[in-house]
Amino acid sequence: MSDEIETGVIRVNAIQPEASIIEYATGILRTGNVVAFPTETVYGLGADVFQPAALERIFVAKGRPHSDPLIAHIADEASLEQLTTALSDEAKRLVAAFWPGPLTLILPRSPRVPHLATAGLETVAVRMPRHAVAQALIRALGSPIAAPSANRFMHVSPTTAQHVLADLAGRVPLILDGGSCEVGVESTVLDLCSEQPTILRPGGVSLEALRAVVPDVQPPPPRYRKADESDQLAAQPSPGQMLTHYAPAVPLLLYDGNVESMRSAMLAELRQRQGRGERIGVLVADEDVATFSQSGAMMYSLGNVADPAQIASSLFQGLRALEDAHVQLILCRQFNDRGLGLAIRDRLLKAAGGRVIECSP
Ligand code: TXA
Ligand code: MG
């Protein structure tokens, strides 16, 4: 491509970001360009929320439709005044309990927020990340930073700078490399503008944790709607709900049910495909490793099933590792829905295009 730009990658200290590097990156943001940076959830592709031309660059770099609104990232509560008109008592309690952290609140939009950031909606998504690099960038810019995940549209979100580079090399001027993201799945998106507070996207803050602060928080609708052409035409309540939003580049078959029956169904499929000479990847937990270690499949273990935070933090890394191993198909087990499990289940379901193979003993 002739209009490719050179992409710089700079290592930055994730705990105490070097002031000179933050100043350099901020200079790029000030001139209306984009910078990819680490947050505690996934890498974001940031631009000054008050520069519409800079926002446009985000959509172009990602290949993202304008119908999908962006999250405005702030570093202090005072910045809420620039973005929203009113903060309910409920919102104040959630802010006190979970910010900075992986919770995005949907709030009434201030007229100052450009339409490009909100996809023309009357609401705005706001989050205060706790990652030191994200906070330092926002503070140095002195303006909220709009940032979607720093992946190509429809691809798995990036949790390392290498993932960002794989998707956006030649399309963004700078990637700040702060190592791996701790949480590994995106923030929980909580709608505070609907009748009852409702989770639009499960993520880094669990339903249980939210309910401890606001008891009537509603879980996300259990079934996702199939994405169709109309998704490209109109702003959706939360376009992240599209079934295919997180698809890996390789097809994925998802197995749900009790552990023994999931394993035997996966093994049966694996043997059949290997008999046809196919190269298969399996995405499993530590407790499944013995079952698959001699199977001849490319295996990636996400961690201990009893530790959903560990599974979440390696989920996107695991999907990308199997993609990079050039397998033709990924067989993956499903996880329980406790804590971060709700977000894990959601991302795997999306990676599987919404189809689940139910296994019974
Ligand atoms: O953890 C995260 O949230 C990461 C990091 C970079 O902060 N960001 C992220 O952004 O995941 P993105 O754009 O990939 O996902 C934002 C989600 C989308 O599902 C979008 O539809 C939804 O938030 N969203 C944004 N504004 C909204 C609004 N006004 N109403 C409803 N949903 C909204
Ligand atoms: Mg995204």
mmCIF file of C-alpha atoms and ligand atoms in Angstrom:
data_model
loop_
_atom_site.group_PDB
_atom_site.id
_atom_site.type_symbol
_atom_site.label_atom_id
_atom_site.label_comp_id
_atom_site.label_asym_id
_atom_site.label_seq_id
_atom_site.Cartn_x
_atom_site.Cartn_y
_atom_site.Cartn_z
ATOM 1 C CA MET A 1 0.000 0.000 0.000
ATOM 2 C CA SER A 2 1.467 3.373 -0.991
ATOM 3 C CA ASP A 3 -0.227 5.313 1.823
ATOM 4 C CA GLU A 4 1.348 3.167 4.548
ATOM 5 C CA ILE A 5 2.943 5.042 7.410
ATOM 6 C CA GLU A 6 5.883 3.952 9.491
ATOM 7 C CA THR A 7 4.844 2.479 12.841
ATOM 8 C CA GLY A 8 7.174 3.160 15.762
ATOM 9 C CA VAL A 9 7.151 0.844 18.777
ATOM 10 C CA ILE A 10 8.574 2.278 22.018
ATOM 11 C CA ARG A 11 8.954 0.338 25.247
ATOM 12 C CA VAL A 12 7.590 2.195 28.228
ATOM 13 C CA ASN A 13 7.766 1.397 31.930
ATOM 14 C CA ALA A 14 4.295 0.130 32.872
ATOM 15 C CA ILE A 15 4.563 1.177 36.520
ATOM 16 C CA GLN A 16 6.445 4.486 36.234
ATOM 17 C CA PRO A 17 6.179 5.635 32.616
ATOM 18 C CA GLU A 18 9.160 7.718 31.451
ATOM 19 C CA ALA A 19 8.112 11.384 31.203
ATOM 20 C CA SER A 20 10.006 11.890 27.916
ATOM 21 C CA ILE A 21 8.141 9.017 26.231
ATOM 22 C CA ILE A 22 4.756 10.244 27.482
ATOM 23 C CA GLU A 23 5.605 13.754 26.200
ATOM 24 C CA TYR A 24 6.551 12.362 22.774
ATOM 25 C CA ALA A 25 3.314 10.347 22.510
ATOM 26 C CA THR A 26 1.244 13.301 23.713
ATOM 27 C CA GLY A 27 2.769 15.441 20.979
ATOM 28 C CA ILE A 28 1.390 13.009 18.393
ATOM 29 C CA LEU A 29 -2.076 13.116 20.015
ATOM 30 C CA ARG A 30 -2.010 16.933 20.150
ATOM 31 C CA THR A 31 -1.413 17.191 16.416
ATOM 32 C CA GLY A 32 -4.545 15.120 15.795
ATOM 33 C CA ASN A 33 -2.992 11.712 15.274
ATOM 34 C CA VAL A 34 -3.512 8.359 17.024
ATOM 35 C CA VAL A 35 -1.359 6.395 19.496
ATOM 36 C CA ALA A 36 -1.804 2.783 20.667
ATOM 37 C CA PHE A 37 -1.209 2.347 24.395
ATOM 38 C CA PRO A 38 -1.652 -0.282 27.127
ATOM 39 C CA THR A 39 -4.521 -0.287 29.611
ATOM 40 C CA GLU A 40 -5.159 -2.866 32.333
ATOM 41 C CA THR A 41 -7.775 -4.578 30.093
ATOM 42 C CA VAL A 42 -6.492 -4.562 26.495
ATOM 43 C CA TYR A 43 -4.452 -2.149 24.330
ATOM 44 C CA GLY A 44 -6.375 0.902 23.166
ATOM 45 C CA LEU A 45 -6.016 3.055 20.042
ATOM 46 C CA GLY A 46 -6.296 6.589 21.392
ATOM 47 C CA ALA A 47 -7.123 10.034 20.033
ATOM 48 C CA ASP A 48 -8.108 13.363 21.610
ATOM 49 C CA VAL A 49 -11.887 13.029 22.106
ATOM 50 C CA PHE A 50 -12.398 16.717 21.225
ATOM 51 C CA GLN A 51 -10.666 16.511 17.803
ATOM 52 C CA PRO A 52 -13.120 14.949 15.322
ATOM 53 C CA ALA A 53 -10.415 14.623 12.639
ATOM 54 C CA ALA A 54 -8.336 12.564 15.080
ATOM 55 C CA LEU A 55 -11.361 10.379 15.899
ATOM 56 C CA GLU A 56 -11.831 9.764 12.190
ATOM 57 C CA ARG A 57 -8.279 8.377 12.046
ATOM 58 C CA ILE A 58 -9.266 5.727 14.640
ATOM 59 C CA PHE A 59 -12.094 4.476 12.420
ATOM 60 C CA VAL A 60 -9.844 4.435 9.348
ATOM 61 C CA ALA A 61 -6.939 2.627 11.079
ATOM 62 C CA LYS A 62 -9.222 -0.078 12.523
ATOM 63 C CA GLY A 63 -11.552 -0.389 9.541
ATOM 64 C CA ARG A 64 -14.342 0.200 12.069
ATOM 65 C CA PRO A 65 -17.839 1.352 11.024
ATOM 66 C CA HIS A 66 -18.923 4.772 12.330
ATOM 67 C CA SER A 67 -22.016 3.139 13.877
ATOM 68 C CA ASP A 68 -19.824 1.740 16.687
ATOM 69 C CA PRO A 69 -19.321 4.405 19.422
ATOM 70 C CA LEU A 70 -16.065 4.927 21.342
ATOM 71 C CA ILE A 71 -15.202 4.984 25.060
ATOM 72 C CA ALA A 72 -13.836 8.274 26.457
ATOM 73 C CA HIS A 73 -11.001 7.593 28.936
ATOM 74 C CA ILE A 74 -10.411 10.042 31.788
ATOM 75 C CA ALA A 75 -7.837 10.290 34.586
ATOM 76 C CA ASP A 76 -9.831 12.209 37.212
ATOM 77 C CA GLU A 77 -13.466 12.597 38.207
ATOM 78 C CA ALA A 78 -13.459 16.331 37.443
ATOM 79 C CA SER A 79 -13.191 15.473 33.719
ATOM 80 C CA LEU A 80 -16.687 13.957 33.858
ATOM 81 C CA GLU A 81 -18.037 17.505 33.630
ATOM 82 C CA GLN A 82 -16.726 17.799 30.065
ATOM 83 C CA LEU A 83 -18.450 14.593 28.978
ATOM 84 C CA THR A 84 -21.768 14.189 30.800
ATOM 85 C CA THR A 85 -24.609 16.381 31.999
ATOM 86 C CA ALA A 86 -25.530 14.643 35.232
ATOM 87 C CA LEU A 87 -24.240 11.985 37.598
ATOM 88 C CA SER A 88 -26.851 9.948 39.516
ATOM 89 C CA ASP A 89 -26.212 8.721 43.074
ATOM 90 C CA GLU A 90 -25.911 5.251 41.621
ATOM 91 C CA ALA A 91 -23.216 6.414 39.202
ATOM 92 C CA LYS A 92 -21.356 8.123 42.041
ATOM 93 C CA ARG A 93 -21.332 4.904 44.070
ATOM 94 C CA LEU A 94 -20.017 2.903 41.109
ATOM 95 C CA VAL A 95 -17.325 5.493 40.395
ATOM 96 C CA ALA A 96 -16.221 5.412 44.042
ATOM 97 C CA ALA A 97 -16.118 1.603 44.087
ATOM 98 C CA PHE A 98 -14.592 0.715 40.700
ATOM 99 C CA TRP A 99 -12.627 3.656 39.245
ATOM 100 C CA PRO A 100 -9.913 3.585 38.248
ATOM 101 C CA GLY A 101 -10.580 0.134 36.796
ATOM 102 C CA PRO A 102 -12.222 -1.992 34.086
ATOM 103 C CA LEU A 103 -15.737 -0.511 34.262
ATOM 104 C CA THR A 104 -17.265 1.646 31.500
ATOM 105 C CA LEU A 105 -20.379 3.651 32.368
ATOM 106 C CA ILE A 106 -22.957 4.737 29.787
ATOM 107 C CA LEU A 107 -24.033 8.263 30.835
ATOM 108 C CA PRO A 108 -26.088 11.118 29.356
ATOM 109 C CA ARG A 109 -23.893 12.844 26.747
ATOM 110 C CA SER A 110 -22.754 16.437 27.113
ATOM 111 C CA PRO A 111 -23.326 18.469 23.909
ATOM 112 C CA ARG A 112 -19.551 19.089 23.859
ATOM 113 C CA VAL A 113 -18.802 15.463 22.927
ATOM 114 C CA PRO A 114 -18.389 15.080 19.141
ATOM 115 C CA HIS A 115 -20.993 12.885 17.392
ATOM 116 C CA LEU A 116 -18.190 10.807 15.899
ATOM 117 C CA ALA A 117 -17.335 9.579 19.423
ATOM 118 C CA THR A 118 -20.905 8.581 20.288
ATOM 119 C CA ALA A 119 -22.174 7.410 16.884
ATOM 120 C CA GLY A 120 -24.884 10.036 17.180
ATOM 121 C CA LEU A 121 -26.319 8.547 20.386
ATOM 122 C CA GLU A 122 -27.501 10.778 23.239
ATOM 123 C CA THR A 123 -25.261 8.827 25.618
ATOM 124 C CA VAL A 124 -21.505 8.631 26.090
ATOM 125 C CA ALA A 125 -19.310 5.767 27.333
ATOM 126 C CA VAL A 126 -16.747 6.802 29.973
ATOM 127 C CA ARG A 127 -14.053 4.871 31.799
ATOM 128 C CA MET A 128 -11.131 5.706 34.092
ATOM 129 C CA PRO A 129 -8.367 3.163 33.396
ATOM 130 C CA ARG A 130 -6.000 2.250 36.213
ATOM 131 C CA HIS A 131 -2.953 1.544 34.031
ATOM 132 C CA ALA A 132 -0.191 4.085 34.774
ATOM 133 C CA VAL A 133 0.647 4.604 31.065
ATOM 134 C CA ALA A 134 -2.991 5.314 30.163
ATOM 135 C CA GLN A 135 -3.337 7.711 33.108
ATOM 136 C CA ALA A 136 -0.088 9.527 32.302
ATOM 137 C CA LEU A 137 -1.108 10.026 28.655
ATOM 138 C CA ILE A 138 -4.539 11.411 29.530
ATOM 139 C CA ARG A 139 -3.056 13.776 32.155
ATOM 140 C CA ALA A 140 -0.325 15.022 29.828
ATOM 141 C CA LEU A 141 -2.803 15.644 27.002
ATOM 142 C CA GLY A 142 -5.167 17.441 29.390
ATOM 143 C CA SER A 143 -8.158 16.040 27.497
ATOM 144 C CA PRO A 144 -10.084 12.747 27.603
ATOM 145 C CA ILE A 145 -8.771 10.112 25.192
ATOM 146 C CA ALA A 146 -11.262 8.224 23.025
ATOM 147 C CA ALA A 147 -10.001 4.671 22.561
ATOM 148 C CA PRO A 148 -11.433 1.458 21.190
ATOM 149 C CA SER A 149 -9.401 -1.744 21.430
ATOM 150 C CA ALA A 150 -6.330 -1.458 19.156
ATOM 151 C CA ASN A 151 -7.213 -4.349 16.832
ATOM 152 C CA ARG A 152 -8.530 -4.481 13.264
ATOM 153 C CA PHE A 153 -12.340 -4.411 13.314
ATOM 154 C CA MET A 154 -13.818 -7.880 14.049
ATOM 155 C CA HIS A 155 -10.497 -9.331 15.209
ATOM 156 C CA VAL A 156 -9.614 -10.467 18.754
ATOM 157 C CA SER A 157 -8.566 -7.579 21.037
ATOM 158 C CA PRO A 158 -4.814 -7.109 21.598
ATOM 159 C CA THR A 159 -3.222 -7.774 24.996
ATOM 160 C CA THR A 160 0.404 -7.163 23.939
ATOM 161 C CA ALA A 161 2.136 -4.572 21.739
ATOM 162 C CA GLN A 162 3.026 -7.410 19.335
ATOM 163 C CA HIS A 163 -0.712 -8.097 18.853
ATOM 164 C CA VAL A 164 -1.260 -4.408 18.027
ATOM 165 C CA LEU A 165 1.635 -4.429 15.586
ATOM 166 C CA ALA A 166 0.278 -7.567 13.882
ATOM 167 C CA ASP A 167 -3.062 -5.784 13.253
ATOM 168 C CA LEU A 168 -2.085 -2.129 12.772
ATOM 169 C CA ALA A 169 1.489 -1.981 11.378
ATOM 170 C CA GLY A 170 1.597 0.668 8.659
ATOM 171 C CA ARG A 171 -1.712 2.166 9.854
ATOM 172 C CA VAL A 172 -0.714 3.996 13.080
ATOM 173 C CA PRO A 173 2.364 6.133 13.844
ATOM 174 C CA LEU A 174 3.123 4.871 17.365
ATOM 175 C CA ILE A 175 2.590 1.905 19.684
ATOM 176 C CA LEU A 176 3.626 2.255 23.332
ATOM 177 C CA ASP A 177 4.775 -1.177 24.515
ATOM 178 C CA GLY A 178 4.008 -1.611 28.218
ATOM 179 C CA GLY A 179 4.042 -5.421 28.215
ATOM 180 C CA SER A 180 1.050 -7.720 28.731
ATOM 181 C CA CYS A 181 -2.330 -6.435 29.926
ATOM 182 C CA GLU A 182 -3.230 -7.671 33.391
ATOM 183 C CA VAL A 183 -7.010 -8.243 33.044
ATOM 184 C CA GLY A 184 -6.908 -9.494 29.453
ATOM 185 C CA VAL A 185 -10.588 -8.935 28.568
ATOM 186 C CA GLU A 186 -12.222 -5.567 27.891
ATOM 187 C CA SER A 187 -14.040 -3.462 30.487
ATOM 188 C CA THR A 188 -17.574 -4.222 31.609
ATOM 189 C CA VAL A 189 -19.967 -1.824 29.828
ATOM 190 C CA LEU A 190 -22.801 -0.841 32.176
ATOM 191 C CA ASP A 191 -25.742 1.153 30.838
ATOM 192 C CA LEU A 192 -26.945 3.709 33.409
ATOM 193 C CA CYS A 193 -29.345 5.365 30.954
ATOM 194 C CA SER A 194 -31.821 2.500 30.691
ATOM 195 C CA GLU A 195 -34.674 1.870 33.144
ATOM 196 C CA GLN A 196 -32.513 -0.468 35.216
ATOM 197 C CA PRO A 197 -28.713 -0.507 35.197
ATOM 198 C CA THR A 198 -27.909 -3.196 32.610
ATOM 199 C CA ILE A 199 -24.659 -4.836 31.541
ATOM 200 C CA LEU A 200 -24.262 -4.414 27.776
ATOM 201 C CA ARG A 201 -20.899 -6.195 27.674
ATOM 202 C CA PRO A 202 -19.585 -8.406 30.514
ATOM 203 C CA GLY A 203 -15.928 -7.648 31.232
ATOM 204 C CA GLY A 204 -13.267 -7.005 33.837
ATOM 205 C CA VAL A 205 -15.669 -6.129 36.690
ATOM 206 C CA SER A 206 -17.969 -9.059 37.529
ATOM 207 C CA LEU A 207 -21.769 -8.973 37.877
ATOM 208 C CA GLU A 208 -21.358 -10.102 41.494
ATOM 209 C CA ALA A 209 -19.028 -7.182 42.292
ATOM 210 C CA LEU A 210 -21.386 -4.659 40.657
ATOM 211 C CA ARG A 211 -24.395 -6.037 42.549
ATOM 212 C CA ALA A 212 -22.554 -5.636 45.855
ATOM 213 C CA VAL A 213 -22.690 -1.871 45.164
ATOM 214 C CA VAL A 214 -25.899 -1.550 43.085
ATOM 215 C CA PRO A 215 -28.111 -4.598 43.811
ATOM 216 C CA ASP A 216 -30.453 -4.238 40.811
ATOM 217 C CA VAL A 217 -27.752 -4.437 38.101
ATOM 218 C CA GLN A 218 -29.168 -6.609 35.303
ATOM 219 C CA PRO A 219 -27.048 -9.268 33.565
ATOM 220 C CA PRO A 220 -26.522 -9.004 29.817
ATOM 221 C CA PRO A 221 -29.319 -10.498 27.716
ATOM 222 C CA PRO A 222 -28.518 -14.249 27.595
ATOM 223 C CA ARG A 223 -28.899 -14.565 23.832
ATOM 224 C CA TYR A 224 -27.113 -12.438 21.304
ATOM 225 C CA ARG A 225 -28.694 -11.387 18.072
ATOM 226 C CA LYS A 226 -27.058 -12.433 14.829
ATOM 227 C CA ALA A 227 -25.267 -9.556 13.142
ATOM 228 C CA ASP A 228 -26.700 -8.577 9.751
ATOM 229 C CA GLU A 229 -26.347 -5.829 7.153
ATOM 230 C CA SER A 230 -28.372 -3.389 9.269
ATOM 231 C CA ASP A 231 -25.494 -3.330 11.777
ATOM 232 C CA GLN A 232 -23.527 -1.288 9.288
ATOM 233 C CA LEU A 233 -26.349 1.206 8.786
ATOM 234 C CA ALA A 234 -27.581 2.275 12.203
ATOM 235 C CA ALA A 235 -26.117 2.911 15.629
ATOM 236 C CA GLN A 236 -26.910 -0.038 17.877
ATOM 237 C CA PRO A 237 -27.484 0.125 21.653
ATOM 238 C CA SER A 238 -24.131 -1.655 22.006
ATOM 239 C CA PRO A 239 -22.666 -2.894 18.751
ATOM 240 C CA GLY A 240 -20.195 -4.959 20.801
ATOM 241 C CA GLN A 241 -23.123 -7.331 21.151
ATOM 242 C CA MET A 242 -22.762 -8.508 17.570
ATOM 243 C CA LEU A 243 -22.158 -12.223 17.646
ATOM 244 C CA THR A 244 -19.179 -12.164 15.345
ATOM 245 C CA HIS A 245 -17.425 -9.175 16.895
ATOM 246 C CA TYR A 246 -14.473 -11.087 18.351
ATOM 247 C CA ALA A 247 -13.933 -13.679 15.660
ATOM 248 C CA PRO A 248 -10.408 -15.081 15.383
ATOM 249 C CA ALA A 249 -9.053 -15.488 11.863
ATOM 250 C CA VAL A 250 -9.430 -19.273 12.261
ATOM 251 C CA PRO A 251 -12.829 -21.002 12.712
ATOM 252 C CA LEU A 252 -13.534 -22.146 16.268
ATOM 253 C CA LEU A 253 -15.815 -24.906 17.548
ATOM 254 C CA LEU A 254 -16.981 -24.320 21.128
ATOM 255 C CA TYR A 255 -17.979 -27.185 23.454
ATOM 256 C CA ASP A 256 -20.133 -26.722 26.544
ATOM 257 C CA GLY A 257 -21.364 -29.174 29.175
ATOM 258 C CA ASN A 258 -19.764 -31.352 31.836
ATOM 259 C CA VAL A 259 -15.997 -31.713 31.677
ATOM 260 C CA GLU A 260 -15.824 -35.393 30.730
ATOM 261 C CA SER A 261 -18.330 -35.090 27.896
ATOM 262 C CA MET A 262 -16.699 -31.917 26.534
ATOM 263 C CA ARG A 263 -13.338 -33.671 26.434
ATOM 264 C CA SER A 264 -14.608 -36.801 24.713
ATOM 265 C CA ALA A 265 -16.565 -34.809 22.106
ATOM 266 C CA MET A 266 -13.482 -32.684 21.390
ATOM 267 C CA LEU A 267 -11.265 -35.779 21.118
ATOM 268 C CA ALA A 268 -13.715 -37.472 18.735
ATOM 269 C CA GLU A 269 -13.808 -34.407 16.451
ATOM 270 C CA LEU A 270 -10.024 -34.092 16.678
ATOM 271 C CA ARG A 271 -9.388 -37.730 15.633
ATOM 272 C CA GLN A 272 -11.812 -37.479 12.731
ATOM 273 C CA ARG A 273 -10.167 -34.329 11.392
ATOM 274 C CA GLN A 274 -6.632 -35.566 11.943
ATOM 275 C CA GLY A 275 -7.636 -38.630 9.938
ATOM 276 C CA ARG A 276 -8.284 -36.218 7.054
ATOM 277 C CA GLY A 277 -4.859 -34.628 7.582
ATOM 278 C CA GLU A 278 -6.131 -31.378 9.113
ATOM 279 C CA ARG A 279 -3.983 -29.322 11.478
ATOM 280 C CA ILE A 280 -6.032 -28.654 14.625
ATOM 281 C CA GLY A 281 -5.529 -26.416 17.674
ATOM 282 C CA VAL A 282 -7.113 -27.037 21.080
ATOM 283 C CA LEU A 283 -7.742 -24.283 23.619
ATOM 284 C CA VAL A 284 -8.142 -25.857 27.049
ATOM 285 C CA ALA A 285 -7.540 -25.470 30.808
ATOM 286 C CA ASP A 286 -4.699 -26.951 32.861
ATOM 287 C CA GLU A 287 -6.933 -29.813 34.026
ATOM 288 C CA ASP A 288 -7.473 -30.910 30.380
ATOM 289 C CA VAL A 289 -3.791 -30.961 29.462
ATOM 290 C CA ALA A 290 -3.285 -34.666 30.208
ATOM 291 C CA THR A 291 -6.194 -35.539 27.883
ATOM 292 C CA PHE A 292 -4.722 -33.693 24.896
ATOM 293 C CA SER A 293 -0.956 -33.692 25.436
ATOM 294 C CA GLN A 294 -0.366 -36.810 23.303
ATOM 295 C CA SER A 295 -3.119 -36.028 20.785
ATOM 296 C CA GLY A 296 -0.973 -34.413 18.122
ATOM 297 C CA ALA A 297 -3.039 -31.200 18.244
ATOM 298 C CA MET A 298 -1.454 -27.786 18.845
ATOM 299 C CA MET A 299 -2.458 -27.227 22.467
ATOM 300 C CA TYR A 300 -2.747 -23.968 24.406
ATOM 301 C CA SER A 301 -3.793 -24.035 28.062
ATOM 302 C CA LEU A 302 -5.404 -20.888 29.432
ATOM 303 C CA GLY A 303 -4.765 -21.777 33.082
ATOM 304 C CA ASN A 304 -6.605 -23.167 36.070
ATOM 305 C CA VAL A 305 -10.437 -23.363 35.765
ATOM 306 C CA ALA A 306 -10.729 -22.389 39.425
ATOM 307 C CA ASP A 307 -8.982 -19.094 38.622
ATOM 308 C CA PRO A 308 -11.112 -17.213 36.056
ATOM 309 C CA ALA A 309 -8.861 -14.130 36.339
ATOM 310 C CA GLN A 310 -5.978 -16.241 35.035
ATOM 311 C CA ILE A 311 -8.117 -17.693 32.217
ATOM 312 C CA ALA A 312 -9.271 -14.184 31.229
ATOM 313 C CA SER A 313 -5.755 -12.771 31.197
ATOM 314 C CA SER A 314 -4.519 -15.415 28.723
ATOM 315 C CA LEU A 315 -7.687 -15.805 26.597
ATOM 316 C CA PHE A 316 -6.861 -13.480 23.676
ATOM 317 C CA GLN A 317 -3.175 -14.471 23.799
ATOM 318 C CA GLY A 318 -4.266 -18.112 23.447
ATOM 319 C CA LEU A 319 -6.562 -17.411 20.479
ATOM 320 C CA ARG A 320 -3.850 -15.431 18.696
ATOM 321 C CA ALA A 321 -1.144 -18.017 19.475
ATOM 322 C CA LEU A 322 -3.204 -20.741 17.766
ATOM 323 C CA GLU A 323 -3.965 -18.457 14.814
ATOM 324 C CA ASP A 324 -0.242 -17.780 14.455
ATOM 325 C CA ALA A 325 0.461 -21.527 14.550
ATOM 326 C CA HIS A 326 -1.596 -21.712 11.311
ATOM 327 C CA VAL A 327 -4.067 -24.298 12.532
ATOM 328 C CA GLN A 328 -7.103 -24.814 10.296
ATOM 329 C CA LEU A 329 -9.580 -25.111 13.161
ATOM 330 C CA ILE A 330 -9.626 -24.434 16.909
ATOM 331 C CA LEU A 331 -11.524 -26.740 19.281
ATOM 332 C CA CYS A 332 -12.261 -24.983 22.552
ATOM 333 C CA ARG A 333 -13.989 -25.847 25.820
ATOM 334 C CA GLN A 334 -16.418 -23.480 27.545
ATOM 335 C CA PHE A 335 -15.980 -22.248 31.156
ATOM 336 C CA ASN A 336 -18.380 -21.609 34.038
ATOM 337 C CA ASP A 337 -19.955 -18.179 34.477
ATOM 338 C CA ARG A 338 -18.737 -17.203 37.960
ATOM 339 C CA GLY A 339 -16.840 -13.910 38.348
ATOM 340 C CA LEU A 340 -14.929 -13.088 35.175
ATOM 341 C CA GLY A 341 -16.361 -16.315 33.727
ATOM 342 C CA LEU A 342 -19.285 -14.335 32.304
ATOM 343 C CA ALA A 343 -16.875 -12.279 30.173
ATOM 344 C CA ILE A 344 -14.852 -15.375 29.194
ATOM 345 C CA ARG A 345 -18.009 -17.186 28.058
ATOM 346 C CA ASP A 346 -19.126 -14.129 26.094
ATOM 347 C CA ARG A 347 -15.831 -13.733 24.201
ATOM 348 C CA LEU A 348 -15.627 -17.454 23.403
ATOM 349 C CA LEU A 349 -19.216 -17.492 22.179
ATOM 350 C CA LYS A 350 -18.444 -14.571 19.892
ATOM 351 C CA ALA A 351 -15.239 -16.234 18.688
ATOM 352 C CA ALA A 352 -17.383 -19.263 17.788
ATOM 353 C CA GLY A 353 -19.794 -17.108 15.780
ATOM 354 C CA GLY A 354 -22.508 -17.727 18.401
ATOM 355 C CA ARG A 355 -22.676 -21.493 17.919
ATOM 356 C CA VAL A 356 -22.146 -23.887 20.829
ATOM 357 C CA ILE A 357 -21.923 -27.674 20.767
ATOM 358 C CA GLU A 358 -23.864 -28.833 23.838
ATOM 359 C CA CYS A 359 -22.332 -32.005 25.282
ATOM 360 C CA SER A 360 -24.271 -34.288 27.627
ATOM 361 C CA PRO A 361 -22.906 -37.337 29.423
HETATM 362 O O1 TXA B 1 -11.463 -2.288 28.125
HETATM 363 C C1 TXA B 1 -11.952 -1.564 27.260
HETATM 364 O O2 TXA B 1 -13.104 -1.121 27.329
HETATM 365 C C2 TXA B 1 -11.052 -1.197 26.070
HETATM 366 C C3 TXA B 1 -9.881 -0.362 26.561
HETATM 367 C C4 TXA B 1 -9.033 0.177 25.438
HETATM 368 O O3 TXA B 1 -10.360 0.672 27.388
HETATM 369 N N1 TXA B 1 -11.807 -0.509 25.074
HETATM 370 C C5 TXA B 1 -12.737 -1.138 24.301
HETATM 371 O O4 TXA B 1 -13.330 -0.315 23.363
HETATM 372 O O5 TXA B 1 -13.002 -2.318 24.421
HETATM 373 P P1 TXA B 1 -14.207 -0.879 22.163
HETATM 374 O O6 TXA B 1 -14.501 0.302 21.306
HETATM 375 O O7 TXA B 1 -13.528 -2.003 21.521
HETATM 376 O O8 TXA B 1 -15.537 -1.326 22.851
HETATM 377 C C6 TXA B 1 -16.414 -0.334 23.375
HETATM 378 C C7 TXA B 1 -17.774 -0.919 23.570
HETATM 379 C C8 TXA B 1 -18.421 -1.256 22.263
HETATM 380 O O9 TXA B 1 -19.119 -2.475 22.424
HETATM 381 C C9 TXA B 1 -19.364 -0.082 22.051
HETATM 382 O O10 TXA B 1 -20.467 -0.447 21.254
HETATM 383 C C10 TXA B 1 -19.790 0.223 23.475
HETATM 384 O O11 TXA B 1 -18.607 0.056 24.219
HETATM 385 N N2 TXA B 1 -20.254 1.615 23.593
HETATM 386 C C11 TXA B 1 -19.540 2.745 23.435
HETATM 387 N N3 TXA B 1 -20.314 3.836 23.588
HETATM 388 C C12 TXA B 1 -21.551 3.387 23.858
HETATM 389 C C13 TXA B 1 -22.804 4.018 24.129
HETATM 390 N N4 TXA B 1 -22.927 5.347 24.140
HETATM 391 N N5 TXA B 1 -23.884 3.228 24.360
HETATM 392 C C14 TXA B 1 -23.750 1.882 24.360
HETATM 393 N N6 TXA B 1 -22.597 1.222 24.112
HETATM 394 C C15 TXA B 1 -21.519 1.962 23.867
HETATM 395 MG MG MG B 2 -13.141 -3.719 20.539
#
